[in-house]
Amino acid sequence: APRTVLISGCSSGIGLELAVQLAHDPKKRYQVVATMRDLGKKETLEAAAGEALGQTLTVAQLDVCSDESVAQCLSCIQGEVDVLVNNAGMGLVGPLEGLSLAAMQNVFDTNFFGAVRLVKAVLPGMKRRRQGHIVVISSVMGLQGVIFNDVYAASKFALEGFFESLAIQLLQFNIFISLVEPGPVVTEFEGKLLAQVSTAEFPGTDPDTLHYFRDLYLPASRKLFRSVGQSPQDVAIVNVISSARPPLRRQTNVRYSPLTMLKTVDSSGSLYVRTTHRLLFRCPRLLNLGLQCLSCGCLPTRVRPR
Ligand code: NAD
């Protein structure tokens, strides 16, 4: 029988793409419940699903921030969820001084507690049946901090700690956890963030910090998306879901790995912090070459690719 896959945040981006790829599986291994907060936005998904709509893909309402919405959605599903994909998420960038606590809490409510809420709802069924797979769209920012993404990175670190802990217990129940860690992916995500920061004033922030944010970080971030950004199609989560032994962690972008390696090779953490500081504040070539800067000679020899 096909496995029931419930995915959050399918009105756009990675969630939409994953839902469509699974629904079009040539072997018809999946019954996809593609959920979204606002069903008014279902047209793009439905168009992309094509003939799969109503066959291997159904669309349902789900706001990960609402207990009622989660309960309502799960009660409508025939049978149990075999694979849960926690994809819904939002970003937040900017100098800390200019961001409200409410905005930060909203990020945690969505990115962290949204996933926790769904897991609590599906876990008893998975444990009873002694099978299941929980996939979490984390980020490379769940592995290492990125300047001006303090709160977003914290929400992804929280997911990493939570699910790594849970993975140990769940092995006992034959339930797998997979944290997928993309680098930049070209979706509406970045556009939403840029729209947010173009009107934000970040009150209470000193001029130096504002200058670093607007004149160094924002252009560098745009360049990074352009130079190493993946498409949602490239994120290849289907491989993780179809795997007989799903990995706990899967980075999706080899072109970003020079940056993630910096943390792996130096457990004190200073190589990563100093190098990324240098990339942004000292090496203007970053703006032209993106991550190729890692081989341009401005980095310590031991982190340069051979
Ligand atoms: P996106 O903005 O296209 O998709 C995010 C989806 O989550 C949207 O459809 C949005 O409506 C939905 N969502 C937000 N709050 C919700 C809520 N309360 N309930 C239900 N749905 C809600 O962006 P994306 O890039 O496809 O992001 C998907 C996931 O990938 C996110 O968790 C994001 O953090 C992660 N990610 C994105 C990137 C990137 O560069 N785009 C990189 C790494 C990880």
Coordinates of N, CA, C and O in Angstrom, one line a residue, residues 82-189:
D82 N 2.4 8.0 7.6 CA 3.6 7.2 7.6 C 4.8 8.1 7.6 O 5.8 7.8 8.2
V83 N 4.7 9.2 6.8 CA 5.9 10.1 6.7 C 5.4 11.5 7.0 O 4.4 12.0 6.3
L84 N 6.0 12.2 7.9 CA 5.6 13.6 8.2 C 6.8 14.4 7.7 O 7.9 14.2 8.1
V85 N 6.5 15.4 6.9 CA 7.5 16.4 6.5 C 7.2 17.8 7.1 O 6.3 18.4 6.7
N86 N 8.0 18.1 8.0 CA 7.9 19.5 8.6 C 8.7 20.5 7.8 O 9.9 20.6 7.9
N87 N 7.9 21.1 6.9 CA 8.6 22.0 5.9 C 8.2 23.5 6.2 O 9.1 24.4 6.0
A88 N 7.0 23.7 6.7 CA 6.6 25.1 6.9 C 7.6 25.9 7.7 O 8.2 25.4 8.7
G89 N 7.9 27.1 7.3 CA 8.9 27.9 8.0 C 9.0 29.3 7.5 O 8.4 29.6 6.4
M90 N 9.6 30.1 8.3 CA 9.8 31.5 7.9 C 11.1 32.1 8.3 O 11.7 31.5 9.2
G91 N 11.6 33.1 7.7 CA 12.9 33.7 8.0 C 12.7 35.0 8.8 O 11.6 35.5 9.0
L92 N 13.8 35.4 9.3 CA 13.8 36.7 10.0 C 15.3 37.2 9.9 O 16.2 36.5 10.4
V93 N 15.5 38.4 9.3 CA 16.9 38.9 9.2 C 16.9 40.3 9.7 O 15.9 41.0 9.6
G94 N 18.0 40.7 10.2 CA 18.2 42.1 10.6 C 18.9 42.2 11.9 O 19.1 41.2 12.6
P95 N 19.4 43.5 12.2 CA 20.0 43.7 13.5 C 19.1 43.4 14.7 O 18.0 43.9 14.7
L96 N 19.6 42.7 15.6 CA 18.8 42.2 16.8 C 18.1 43.4 17.5 O 17.0 43.3 17.9
E97 N 18.9 44.5 17.6 CA 18.3 45.7 18.4 C 17.0 46.2 17.8 O 16.2 46.8 18.4
G98 N 16.9 46.0 16.5 CA 15.7 46.5 15.8 C 14.6 45.6 15.6 O 13.6 45.9 14.9
L99 N 14.7 44.4 16.1 CA 13.6 43.3 15.9 C 12.9 43.2 17.2 O 13.4 43.2 18.3
S100 N 11.5 43.1 17.1 CA 10.7 42.9 18.3 C 10.8 41.5 18.8 O 10.9 40.5 18.0
L101 N 10.6 41.3 20.1 CA 10.5 40.0 20.7 C 9.3 39.3 20.1 O 9.4 38.0 19.9
A102 N 8.2 40.0 19.8 CA 7.0 39.3 19.2 C 7.4 38.7 17.8 O 7.0 37.6 17.5
A103 N 8.2 39.4 17.0 CA 8.6 38.9 15.7 C 9.5 37.6 15.9 O 9.4 36.7 15.2
M104 N 10.3 37.7 16.9 CA 11.2 36.5 17.2 C 10.4 35.3 17.6 O 10.6 34.2 17.2
Q105 N 9.4 35.6 18.5 CA 8.6 34.5 19.0 C 7.8 33.9 17.9 O 7.6 32.7 17.9
N106 N 7.4 34.7 17.0 CA 6.6 34.2 15.8 C 7.4 33.2 15.0 O 6.9 32.2 14.5
V107 N 8.7 33.5 14.9 CA 9.6 32.6 14.1 C 9.7 31.3 14.9 O 9.6 30.2 14.3
F108 N 9.9 31.3 16.2 CA 10.0 30.1 17.0 C 8.6 29.3 16.9 O 8.6 28.1 16.9
D109 N 7.5 30.1 17.0 CA 6.2 29.4 17.0 C 6.0 28.6 15.7 O 5.5 27.5 15.7
T110 N 6.5 29.2 14.6 CA 6.3 28.6 13.3 C 7.4 27.5 13.1 O 7.1 26.3 12.9
N111 N 8.6 27.9 13.1 CA 9.7 26.9 12.7 C 9.9 25.8 13.7 O 10.1 24.7 13.4
F112 N 9.9 26.1 15.0 CA 10.2 25.1 16.0 C 8.9 24.5 16.6 O 8.6 23.3 16.4
F113 N 8.1 25.3 17.2 CA 6.9 24.7 17.9 C 5.9 24.2 16.8 O 5.1 23.2 17.1
G114 N 5.9 24.7 15.6 CA 5.0 24.2 14.6 C 5.4 22.7 14.3 O 4.5 21.9 14.2
A115 N 6.7 22.4 14.2 CA 7.1 21.1 14.0 C 6.8 20.2 15.2 O 6.4 19.1 15.1
V116 N 7.1 20.7 16.4 CA 6.8 20.0 17.6 C 5.4 19.6 17.7 O 5.0 18.4 18.0
R117 N 4.5 20.5 17.4 CA 3.0 20.3 17.5 C 2.6 19.2 16.6 O 1.9 18.3 17.0
L118 N 3.2 19.1 15.3 CA 2.8 18.1 14.4 C 3.3 16.7 14.9 O 2.7 15.7 14.7
V119 N 4.6 16.8 15.4 CA 5.2 15.5 15.8 C 4.4 14.9 17.0 O 4.1 13.7 17.0
K120 N 4.0 15.7 17.9 CA 3.2 15.2 19.0 C 1.9 14.6 18.5 O 1.4 13.6 19.1
A121 N 1.3 15.2 17.5 CA 0.1 14.7 17.0 C 0.2 13.3 16.2 O -0.7 12.4 16.3
V122 N 1.3 13.1 15.5 CA 1.4 11.8 14.7 C 2.2 10.7 15.5 O 2.1 9.6 15.1
L123 N 3.0 11.1 16.5 CA 3.9 10.2 17.1 C 3.1 8.9 17.8 O 3.6 7.8 17.6
P124 N 2.0 9.2 18.5 CA 1.4 8.0 19.1 C 1.0 6.9 18.1 O 1.3 5.7 18.3
G125 N 0.5 7.3 17.0 CA 0.2 6.4 15.9 C 1.4 5.7 15.3 O 1.4 4.5 15.1
M126 N 2.5 6.4 15.1 CA 3.7 5.8 14.6 C 4.2 4.8 15.6 O 4.7 3.7 15.2
K127 N 4.2 5.2 16.9 CA 4.8 4.3 17.9 C 3.9 3.0 18.0 O 4.5 1.9 18.0
R128 N 2.6 3.2 17.9 CA 1.7 2.0 18.0 C 2.0 1.0 16.8 O 2.1 -0.2 17.0
R129 N 2.3 1.6 15.6 CA 2.5 0.8 14.4 C 4.0 0.4 14.3 O 4.3 -0.3 13.3
R130 N 4.8 0.9 15.2 CA 6.2 0.6 15.1 C 6.8 0.9 13.8 O 7.7 0.2 13.3
Q131 N 6.4 2.0 13.2 CA 7.0 2.5 12.0 C 6.7 4.0 11.7 O 5.6 4.4 12.1
G132 N 7.6 4.6 11.0 CA 7.3 6.0 10.6 C 8.6 6.7 10.3 O 9.7 6.2 10.5
H133 N 8.5 7.9 9.6 CA 9.6 8.6 9.2 C 9.2 10.1 9.4 O 8.2 10.6 8.9
I134 N 10.0 10.8 10.2 CA 9.8 12.3 10.4 C 10.9 13.0 9.7 O 12.1 12.9 10.1
V135 N 10.6 13.8 8.7 CA 11.5 14.6 8.0 C 11.4 16.1 8.4 O 10.3 16.6 8.5
V136 N 12.5 16.7 8.6 CA 12.5 18.1 9.0 C 13.3 18.9 8.0 O 14.5 18.6 7.8
I137 N 12.7 20.0 7.5 CA 13.5 20.8 6.6 C 14.2 21.8 7.5 O 13.6 22.9 7.9
S138 N 15.4 21.5 7.9 CA 16.2 22.4 8.7 C 16.9 23.3 7.8 O 16.3 23.9 6.9
S139 N 18.2 23.5 8.0 CA 19.0 24.4 7.1 C 20.4 24.3 7.5 O 20.7 23.8 8.6
V140 N 21.3 24.7 6.6 CA 22.7 24.8 7.1 C 22.8 25.8 8.3 O 23.7 25.7 9.1
M141 N 21.8 26.6 8.4 CA 21.8 27.5 9.6 C 21.3 26.8 10.8 O 21.2 27.4 11.9
G142 N 21.0 25.5 10.7 CA 20.8 24.7 11.9 C 22.1 24.1 12.4 O 22.1 23.5 13.5
L143 N 23.1 24.3 11.6 CA 24.4 23.7 12.0 C 25.4 24.8 12.4 O 26.3 24.6 13.1
Q144 N 25.2 26.0 11.8 CA 26.1 27.1 12.1 C 25.4 28.5 12.0 O 24.5 28.6 11.1
G145 N 25.8 29.4 12.8 CA 25.2 30.7 12.8 C 25.6 31.5 11.6 O 26.7 31.3 11.0
V146 N 24.7 32.4 11.2 CA 25.0 33.3 10.1 C 24.7 34.7 10.5 O 23.6 35.0 11.1
I147 N 25.6 35.7 10.2 CA 25.4 37.0 10.7 C 24.0 37.6 10.3 O 23.5 37.3 9.2
F148 N 23.4 38.3 11.2 CA 22.1 38.9 11.0 C 20.9 37.9 10.8 O 19.8 38.3 10.5
N149 N 21.2 36.6 11.0 CA 20.1 35.6 11.0 C 20.0 34.9 12.4 O 19.6 33.8 12.5
D150 N 20.4 35.7 13.4 CA 20.5 35.1 14.8 C 19.3 34.3 15.2 O 19.4 33.2 15.7
V151 N 18.1 34.9 15.0 CA 16.9 34.2 15.5 C 16.5 33.0 14.6 O 16.1 32.0 15.1
Y152 N 16.6 33.2 13.3 CA 16.2 32.1 12.4 C 17.2 31.0 12.7 O 16.7 29.8 12.8
A153 N 18.5 31.2 12.7 CA 19.4 30.2 13.0 C 19.1 29.5 14.3 O 19.2 28.3 14.4
A154 N 18.8 30.3 15.3 CA 18.5 29.7 16.6 C 17.3 28.8 16.5 O 17.2 27.7 17.1
S155 N 16.3 29.1 15.7 CA 15.1 28.3 15.6 C 15.5 26.9 14.9 O 14.9 25.9 15.2
K156 N 16.4 27.0 14.0 CA 16.9 25.8 13.3 C 17.8 24.9 14.2 O 17.7 23.7 14.2
F157 N 18.6 25.6 15.0 CA 19.4 24.9 16.0 C 18.5 24.1 16.9 O 18.8 23.0 17.3
A158 N 17.4 24.8 17.3 CA 16.5 24.2 18.2 C 15.9 22.9 17.6 O 15.8 21.9 18.3
L159 N 15.6 23.0 16.4 CA 15.1 21.8 15.7 C 16.1 20.7 15.7 O 15.8 19.5 15.9
E160 N 17.4 21.0 15.4 CA 18.4 20.0 15.3 C 18.6 19.3 16.7 O 18.7 18.1 16.8
G161 N 18.6 20.1 17.8 CA 18.8 19.5 19.1 C 17.6 18.6 19.5 O 17.8 17.5 20.0
F162 N 16.4 19.1 19.2 CA 15.2 18.4 19.5 C 15.1 17.1 18.8 O 14.9 16.0 19.4
F163 N 15.3 17.1 17.5 CA 15.1 15.9 16.7 C 16.3 14.9 16.8 O 16.1 13.7 16.7
E164 N 17.5 15.4 17.1 CA 18.6 14.5 17.3 C 18.4 13.7 18.6 O 18.6 12.5 18.7
S165 N 17.9 14.5 19.6 CA 17.5 13.8 20.9 C 16.4 12.7 20.7 O 16.5 11.6 21.2
L166 N 15.4 13.1 20.0 CA 14.3 12.2 19.8 C 14.7 11.0 19.0 O 14.1 9.9 19.2
A167 N 15.6 11.2 18.0 CA 16.0 10.1 17.1 C 16.5 8.9 17.9 O 16.3 7.8 17.5
I168 N 17.1 9.2 19.1 CA 17.7 8.1 19.9 C 16.6 7.2 20.4 O 16.6 6.0 20.3
Q169 N 15.6 7.8 21.0 CA 14.4 7.1 21.5 C 13.7 6.4 20.4 O 13.3 5.2 20.6
L170 N 13.5 7.1 19.3 CA 12.6 6.5 18.3 C 13.2 5.4 17.5 O 12.4 4.6 16.9
L171 N 14.5 5.2 17.5 CA 15.1 4.0 16.9 C 14.5 2.8 17.5 O 14.3 1.8 16.9
Q172 N 14.2 2.9 18.8 CA 13.6 1.7 19.5 C 12.2 1.4 19.0 O 11.8 0.3 19.2
F173 N 11.6 2.3 18.3 CA 10.2 2.1 17.8 C 10.3 2.0 16.3 O 9.2 2.1 15.6
N174 N 11.5 1.8 15.7 CA 11.6 1.7 14.2 C 11.1 3.0 13.5 O 10.6 2.9 12.4
I175 N 11.2 4.1 14.2 CA 10.8 5.4 13.6 C 12.1 6.2 13.3 O 12.9 6.3 14.2
F176 N 12.2 6.7 12.1 CA 13.4 7.4 11.7 C 13.2 8.9 11.6 O 12.1 9.4 11.3
I177 N 14.3 9.6 11.9 CA 14.2 11.1 11.8 C 15.3 11.5 10.8 O 16.4 11.0 10.7
S178 N 14.9 12.5 9.9 CA 15.9 13.0 8.9 C 15.8 14.5 9.0 O 14.8 15.1 8.7
L179 N 17.0 15.1 9.2 CA 17.1 16.6 9.2 C 17.7 17.0 7.9 O 18.9 16.6 7.6
V180 N 17.0 17.6 7.0 CA 17.5 18.0 5.7 C 18.0 19.5 5.8 O 17.3 20.3 6.4
E181 N 19.3 19.6 5.4 CA 19.9 20.9 5.6 C 20.4 21.6 4.3 O 21.5 21.5 3.9
P182 N 19.4 22.3 3.7 CA 19.8 23.0 2.4 C 20.6 24.3 2.8 O 20.5 24.8 3.8
G183 N 21.4 24.7 1.8 CA 22.0 26.0 1.8 C 21.0 26.9 1.2 O 19.8 26.6 1.3
P184 N 21.4 28.0 0.5 CA 20.4 28.9 -0.1 C 19.6 28.2 -1.2 O 20.1 27.4 -2.0
V185 N 18.2 28.3 -1.2 CA 17.4 27.8 -2.2 C 16.5 28.9 -2.7 O 16.0 29.7 -2.0
V186 N 16.5 29.0 -4.1 CA 15.7 30.1 -4.7 C 14.2 29.8 -4.7 O 13.7 29.0 -5.5
T187 N 13.6 30.4 -3.7 CA 12.1 30.3 -3.5 C 11.6 31.7 -3.1 O 12.3 32.6 -3.2
E188 N 10.3 31.7 -2.7 CA 9.8 33.0 -2.3 C 10.4 33.5 -1.0 O 10.2 34.6 -0.5
F189 N 11.0 32.5 -0.3 CA 11.6 32.8 1.0 C 12.4 34.0 1.1 O 12.2 34.9 1.9

